[in-house]
Amino acid sequence: MRALGHRMLDDMIDYVADIRDRPVWQPMSPATRQSFRSALPHAPTDLAEVYRDFSELVVPYATGNVHPGFMGWVHGGGTVVGMLAEMLAAGLNANLGGRDHAPIEIERQVVDWTRQLFGFPVCASGIFVTGTSMANLMAVLVARRAELGASVRSAGLGEEGRRLRAYTSKAAHGCIAKAMDICGLGSDALGCIAVDAAHRVDVGELRTAIARDRAAGLHPFLVVASAGTVDIGAIDDLAAVAELCRAEGLWFHVDGAFGALAMLSAELAPKLAGIELADSIALDFHKWGQVPYDAGFLLVRDGTKHRDAFASPAAYLRRETRGLAAGAEWPCDLGPDLSRGFRALKTWFTLRTFGTDALGAVIARSCELARHLESRVRAEPELELLAPVNLNIVCFRYRADDADALNGEIVADIHESGLAAPSTTMLDGRLAIRAAIVNHRTGTSDIDRLIAAVLMFGRRRAAGLTPLIEIEAPPLAL
């Protein structure tokens, strides 16, 4: 077991070290896919054989976000430091739902570091979750409880709750509407406000919508601003939204899935002016923070309001003054989970090993690379830019008569070639190639390779030719 474990570790370090020699992504063959359709394994299998299957059937067909050519979605690249921390966390096998043990103190320390990063008061609270989708849902629940009082947790929404209204921009992530749905308010209770030319929420339209709903007898209670929209990375005018929320008595939440961590960069932090005024912030350390999946996070300004939304005393969760069950506040008081993994350790290792200055420099570098990609797009007559470049996301496409269909094919061709992995999105009714530069391994050569691939496949598709490129990734050596 020890020898095979060392081999696994060496192989995965080699995988990361040699990632440029592999395709970004490749499709599974029917035979490979069929190998995952076996019956329940009643008999034991030798671990070496299981690992061989992992090496041959899983590794070559992974998502690809470790690769510097992965730019399709906002996925962090992870680090070997984080990978090792994940191994250590699995060895401890700690449940961070509560009780008195050191892993809880690690999470509390990262919560405090995050509080300091965003300038929140000492009474703030925070908790690790799967990702920002869950953090946004929890923020809506905290805001709902703060607005309706304790009875909402026992008696339900009631008539007053059914009149609640929340607001976000039309460019916001779809998980906001899903959060409204899941928490019982309904997605129709979310007003989607128009954006301006910079794709930021139109604060004037937001003010008008709030006034209109109040006049109709509805009850506005929440505004969700975006710090890095999903399509193009736009940042709402957070200071203006904060001012409006204070004037109207509304909960001010920021969806900062990836963009909130721009606070780590002295160059980019001014773009987030006003985020320190938020009532809550959702973010992912597994994106720009380069922590391995998953490491989402919710930060709440008023820890008491956070606790009020989730704490649920039970005899089997009795708090003692001594022993393992000691401690007044447990993480299970701040979210829906009692069983929780040790997500904080890989974040703690990452922050301590690299330091926030280096992580901030990586974030600023990804934005610099986006500007390089923008300049390459502008320099190519066959390409056109479809949106302003705010942070690290560039939306562009190949010019053609039937541009939507052709660019969709181009992206699929690039994926199957293994050369790069952009994604697509729709902007003003037009399909765009979307490159989100998040991975710390990405460099100018990877940007240039993406441009070359778009031009190559675009020309072939425009000429009616079907690309025929096959790249096979070798399995890990065993």
mmCIF file with all atom_site columns, C-alpha atoms in Angstrom, residues 38-147:
data_model
loop_
_atom_site.group_PDB
_atom_site.id
_atom_site.type_symbol
_atom_site.label_atom_id
_atom_site.label_alt_id
_atom_site.label_comp_id
_atom_site.label_asym_id
_atom_site.label_entity_id
_atom_site.label_seq_id
_atom_site.pdbx_PDB_ins_code
_atom_site.Cartn_x
_atom_site.Cartn_y
_atom_site.Cartn_z
_atom_site.occupancy
_atom_site.B_iso_or_equiv
_atom_site.pdbx_formal_charge
_atom_site.auth_seq_id
_atom_site.auth_comp_id
_atom_site.auth_asym_id
_atom_site.auth_atom_id
_atom_site.pdbx_PDB_model_num
ATOM 1   C CA . SER A 1 38  ? -20.253 -2.452 -15.062 1.00 0.00 ? 38  SER A CA 1
ATOM 2   C CA . ALA A 1 39  ? -22.303 -4.141 -12.364 1.00 0.00 ? 39  ALA A CA 1
ATOM 3   C CA . LEU A 1 40  ? -21.957 -3.452 -8.636  1.00 0.00 ? 40  LEU A CA 1
ATOM 4   C CA . PRO A 1 41  ? -18.576 -4.946 -7.543  1.00 0.00 ? 41  PRO A CA 1
ATOM 5   C CA . HIS A 1 42  ? -19.413 -7.549 -4.878  1.00 0.00 ? 42  HIS A CA 1
ATOM 6   C CA . ALA A 1 43  ? -15.946 -9.117 -4.893  1.00 0.00 ? 43  ALA A CA 1
ATOM 7   C CA . PRO A 1 44  ? -12.742 -7.210 -4.046  1.00 0.00 ? 44  PRO A CA 1
ATOM 8   C CA . THR A 1 45  ? -10.373 -5.918 -6.718  1.00 0.00 ? 45  THR A CA 1
ATOM 9   C CA . ASP A 1 46  ? -6.657  -5.449 -6.237  1.00 0.00 ? 46  ASP A CA 1
ATOM 10  C CA . LEU A 1 47  ? -5.861  -1.777 -5.642  1.00 0.00 ? 47  LEU A CA 1
ATOM 11  C CA . ALA A 1 48  ? -3.186  -1.797 -8.348  1.00 0.00 ? 48  ALA A CA 1
ATOM 12  C CA . GLU A 1 49  ? -5.811  -2.833 -10.889 1.00 0.00 ? 49  GLU A CA 1
ATOM 13  C CA . VAL A 1 50  ? -8.213  -0.124 -9.741  1.00 0.00 ? 50  VAL A CA 1
ATOM 14  C CA . TYR A 1 51  ? -5.430  2.428  -10.045 1.00 0.00 ? 51  TYR A CA 1
ATOM 15  C CA . ARG A 1 52  ? -4.554  1.139  -13.503 1.00 0.00 ? 52  ARG A CA 1
ATOM 16  C CA . ASP A 1 53  ? -8.140  1.736  -14.599 1.00 0.00 ? 53  ASP A CA 1
ATOM 17  C CA . PHE A 1 54  ? -7.981  5.250  -13.132 1.00 0.00 ? 54  PHE A CA 1
ATOM 18  C CA . SER A 1 55  ? -4.770  5.958  -15.052 1.00 0.00 ? 55  SER A CA 1
ATOM 19  C CA . GLU A 1 56  ? -6.029  4.600  -18.362 1.00 0.00 ? 56  GLU A CA 1
ATOM 20  C CA . LEU A 1 57  ? -9.737  5.444  -18.274 1.00 0.00 ? 57  LEU A CA 1
ATOM 21  C CA . VAL A 1 58  ? -10.031 8.597  -16.153 1.00 0.00 ? 58  VAL A CA 1
ATOM 22  C CA . VAL A 1 59  ? -6.852  10.678 -16.363 1.00 0.00 ? 59  VAL A CA 1
ATOM 23  C CA . PRO A 1 60  ? -6.750  11.052 -20.177 1.00 0.00 ? 60  PRO A CA 1
ATOM 24  C CA . TYR A 1 61  ? -10.391 12.184 -20.234 1.00 0.00 ? 61  TYR A CA 1
ATOM 25  C CA . ALA A 1 62  ? -10.465 14.703 -17.378 1.00 0.00 ? 62  ALA A CA 1
ATOM 26  C CA . THR A 1 63  ? -12.052 18.166 -17.633 1.00 0.00 ? 63  THR A CA 1
ATOM 27  C CA . GLY A 1 64  ? -8.712  19.715 -18.545 1.00 0.00 ? 64  GLY A CA 1
ATOM 28  C CA . ASN A 1 65  ? -8.695  22.774 -16.298 1.00 0.00 ? 65  ASN A CA 1
ATOM 29  C CA . VAL A 1 66  ? -5.235  21.873 -14.973 1.00 0.00 ? 66  VAL A CA 1
ATOM 30  C CA . HIS A 1 67  ? -3.970  22.556 -18.521 1.00 0.00 ? 67  HIS A CA 1
ATOM 31  C CA . PRO A 1 68  ? -2.858  26.123 -19.363 1.00 0.00 ? 68  PRO A CA 1
ATOM 32  C CA . GLY A 1 69  ? -4.900  25.937 -22.571 1.00 0.00 ? 69  GLY A CA 1
ATOM 33  C CA . PHE A 1 70  ? -8.170  25.584 -20.667 1.00 0.00 ? 70  PHE A CA 1
ATOM 34  C CA . MET A 1 71  ? -10.059 28.880 -20.963 1.00 0.00 ? 71  MET A CA 1
ATOM 35  C CA . GLY A 1 72  ? -13.635 27.749 -21.418 1.00 0.00 ? 72  GLY A CA 1
ATOM 36  C CA . TRP A 1 73  ? -15.216 28.382 -18.042 1.00 0.00 ? 73  TRP A CA 1
ATOM 37  C CA . VAL A 1 74  ? -13.996 30.077 -14.896 1.00 0.00 ? 74  VAL A CA 1
ATOM 38  C CA . HIS A 1 75  ? -12.213 27.037 -13.473 1.00 0.00 ? 75  HIS A CA 1
ATOM 39  C CA . GLY A 1 76  ? -9.097  27.410 -11.362 1.00 0.00 ? 76  GLY A CA 1
ATOM 40  C CA . GLY A 1 77  ? -5.992  25.418 -12.223 1.00 0.00 ? 77  GLY A CA 1
ATOM 41  C CA . GLY A 1 78  ? -5.230  24.139 -8.732  1.00 0.00 ? 78  GLY A CA 1
ATOM 42  C CA . THR A 1 79  ? -1.723  23.572 -7.379  1.00 0.00 ? 79  THR A CA 1
ATOM 43  C CA . VAL A 1 80  ? 0.343   20.640 -6.149  1.00 0.00 ? 80  VAL A CA 1
ATOM 44  C CA . VAL A 1 81  ? 0.359   22.337 -2.744  1.00 0.00 ? 81  VAL A CA 1
ATOM 45  C CA . GLY A 1 82  ? -3.428  22.160 -2.680  1.00 0.00 ? 82  GLY A CA 1
ATOM 46  C CA . MET A 1 83  ? -3.356  18.570 -3.889  1.00 0.00 ? 83  MET A CA 1
ATOM 47  C CA . LEU A 1 84  ? -1.048  17.563 -1.037  1.00 0.00 ? 84  LEU A CA 1
ATOM 48  C CA . ALA A 1 85  ? -3.228  19.402 1.476   1.00 0.00 ? 85  ALA A CA 1
ATOM 49  C CA . GLU A 1 86  ? -6.269  17.518 0.171   1.00 0.00 ? 86  GLU A CA 1
ATOM 50  C CA . MET A 1 87  ? -4.418  14.258 0.780   1.00 0.00 ? 87  MET A CA 1
ATOM 51  C CA . LEU A 1 88  ? -3.613  15.314 4.344   1.00 0.00 ? 88  LEU A CA 1
ATOM 52  C CA . ALA A 1 89  ? -7.216  16.345 4.948   1.00 0.00 ? 89  ALA A CA 1
ATOM 53  C CA . ALA A 1 90  ? -8.412  12.953 3.712   1.00 0.00 ? 90  ALA A CA 1
ATOM 54  C CA . GLY A 1 91  ? -5.948  11.261 6.054   1.00 0.00 ? 91  GLY A CA 1
ATOM 55  C CA . LEU A 1 92  ? -7.344  13.138 9.060   1.00 0.00 ? 92  LEU A CA 1
ATOM 56  C CA . ASN A 1 93  ? -10.885 12.474 7.826   1.00 0.00 ? 93  ASN A CA 1
ATOM 57  C CA . ALA A 1 94  ? -12.179 15.277 10.034  1.00 0.00 ? 94  ALA A CA 1
ATOM 58  C CA . ASN A 1 95  ? -15.855 16.226 10.157  1.00 0.00 ? 95  ASN A CA 1
ATOM 59  C CA . LEU A 1 96  ? -16.013 20.011 10.387  1.00 0.00 ? 96  LEU A CA 1
ATOM 60  C CA . GLY A 1 97  ? -19.635 20.190 11.417  1.00 0.00 ? 97  GLY A CA 1
ATOM 61  C CA . GLY A 1 98  ? -18.516 21.076 14.927  1.00 0.00 ? 98  GLY A CA 1
ATOM 62  C CA . ARG A 1 99  ? -16.855 20.059 18.188  1.00 0.00 ? 99  ARG A CA 1
ATOM 63  C CA . ASP A 1 100 ? -13.493 21.136 19.596  1.00 0.00 ? 100 ASP A CA 1
ATOM 64  C CA . HIS A 1 101 ? -10.588 20.150 17.340  1.00 0.00 ? 101 HIS A CA 1
ATOM 65  C CA . ALA A 1 102 ? -7.796  21.864 15.410  1.00 0.00 ? 102 ALA A CA 1
ATOM 66  C CA . PRO A 1 103 ? -9.363  21.598 11.922  1.00 0.00 ? 103 PRO A CA 1
ATOM 67  C CA . ILE A 1 104 ? -12.176 23.864 13.169  1.00 0.00 ? 104 ILE A CA 1
ATOM 68  C CA . GLU A 1 105 ? -9.551  26.418 14.211  1.00 0.00 ? 105 GLU A CA 1
ATOM 69  C CA . ILE A 1 106 ? -8.002  26.253 10.719  1.00 0.00 ? 106 ILE A CA 1
ATOM 70  C CA . GLU A 1 107 ? -11.379 27.134 9.186   1.00 0.00 ? 107 GLU A CA 1
ATOM 71  C CA . ARG A 1 108 ? -11.885 29.925 11.714  1.00 0.00 ? 108 ARG A CA 1
ATOM 72  C CA . GLN A 1 109 ? -8.492  31.355 10.839  1.00 0.00 ? 109 GLN A CA 1
ATOM 73  C CA . VAL A 1 110 ? -9.271  31.399 7.107   1.00 0.00 ? 110 VAL A CA 1
ATOM 74  C CA . VAL A 1 111 ? -12.635 33.000 7.910   1.00 0.00 ? 111 VAL A CA 1
ATOM 75  C CA . ASP A 1 112 ? -10.810 35.731 9.808   1.00 0.00 ? 112 ASP A CA 1
ATOM 76  C CA . TRP A 1 113 ? -8.296  36.238 6.981   1.00 0.00 ? 113 TRP A CA 1
ATOM 77  C CA . THR A 1 114 ? -11.190 36.586 4.529   1.00 0.00 ? 114 THR A CA 1
ATOM 78  C CA . ARG A 1 115 ? -12.921 39.026 6.861   1.00 0.00 ? 115 ARG A CA 1
ATOM 79  C CA . GLN A 1 116 ? -9.752  41.135 6.908   1.00 0.00 ? 116 GLN A CA 1
ATOM 80  C CA . LEU A 1 117 ? -9.410  40.975 3.120   1.00 0.00 ? 117 LEU A CA 1
ATOM 81  C CA . PHE A 1 118 ? -12.840 42.548 2.614   1.00 0.00 ? 118 PHE A CA 1
ATOM 82  C CA . GLY A 1 119 ? -12.687 44.966 5.537   1.00 0.00 ? 119 GLY A CA 1
ATOM 83  C CA . PHE A 1 120 ? -15.558 43.334 7.425   1.00 0.00 ? 120 PHE A CA 1
ATOM 84  C CA . PRO A 1 121 ? -15.992 43.881 11.195  1.00 0.00 ? 121 PRO A CA 1
ATOM 85  C CA . VAL A 1 122 ? -14.880 41.376 13.813  1.00 0.00 ? 122 VAL A CA 1
ATOM 86  C CA . CYS A 1 123 ? -18.494 40.300 14.335  1.00 0.00 ? 123 CYS A CA 1
ATOM 87  C CA . ALA A 1 124 ? -18.583 38.909 10.782  1.00 0.00 ? 124 ALA A CA 1
ATOM 88  C CA . SER A 1 125 ? -18.926 35.184 10.153  1.00 0.00 ? 125 SER A CA 1
ATOM 89  C CA . GLY A 1 126 ? -17.992 32.885 7.307   1.00 0.00 ? 126 GLY A CA 1
ATOM 90  C CA . ILE A 1 127 ? -18.218 29.286 6.202   1.00 0.00 ? 127 ILE A CA 1
ATOM 91  C CA . PHE A 1 128 ? -16.821 27.021 3.488   1.00 0.00 ? 128 PHE A CA 1
ATOM 92  C CA . VAL A 1 129 ? -19.368 25.471 1.115   1.00 0.00 ? 129 VAL A CA 1
ATOM 93  C CA . THR A 1 130 ? -19.238 23.593 -2.177  1.00 0.00 ? 130 THR A CA 1
ATOM 94  C CA . GLY A 1 131 ? -19.274 26.707 -4.347  1.00 0.00 ? 131 GLY A CA 1
ATOM 95  C CA . THR A 1 132 ? -20.783 30.118 -4.940  1.00 0.00 ? 132 THR A CA 1
ATOM 96  C CA . SER A 1 133 ? -24.099 28.665 -6.103  1.00 0.00 ? 133 SER A CA 1
ATOM 97  C CA . MET A 1 134 ? -24.582 27.275 -2.596  1.00 0.00 ? 134 MET A CA 1
ATOM 98  C CA . ALA A 1 135 ? -23.155 30.433 -0.995  1.00 0.00 ? 135 ALA A CA 1
ATOM 99  C CA . ASN A 1 136 ? -25.615 32.606 -2.932  1.00 0.00 ? 136 ASN A CA 1
ATOM 100 C CA . LEU A 1 137 ? -28.514 30.396 -1.865  1.00 0.00 ? 137 LEU A CA 1
ATOM 101 C CA . MET A 1 138 ? -27.429 30.651 1.760   1.00 0.00 ? 138 MET A CA 1
ATOM 102 C CA . ALA A 1 139 ? -27.115 34.439 1.466   1.00 0.00 ? 139 ALA A CA 1
ATOM 103 C CA . VAL A 1 140 ? -30.714 34.644 0.223   1.00 0.00 ? 140 VAL A CA 1
ATOM 104 C CA . LEU A 1 141 ? -31.805 32.532 3.197   1.00 0.00 ? 141 LEU A CA 1
ATOM 105 C CA . VAL A 1 142 ? -29.932 34.794 5.630   1.00 0.00 ? 142 VAL A CA 1
ATOM 106 C CA . ALA A 1 143 ? -31.488 37.897 4.048   1.00 0.00 ? 143 ALA A CA 1
ATOM 107 C CA . ARG A 1 144 ? -34.944 36.268 4.113   1.00 0.00 ? 144 ARG A CA 1
ATOM 108 C CA . ARG A 1 145 ? -34.620 35.418 7.822   1.00 0.00 ? 145 ARG A CA 1
ATOM 109 C CA . ALA A 1 146 ? -33.340 38.915 8.614   1.00 0.00 ? 146 ALA A CA 1
ATOM 110 C CA . GLU A 1 147 ? -36.342 40.424 6.834   1.00 0.00 ? 147 GLU A CA 1
#
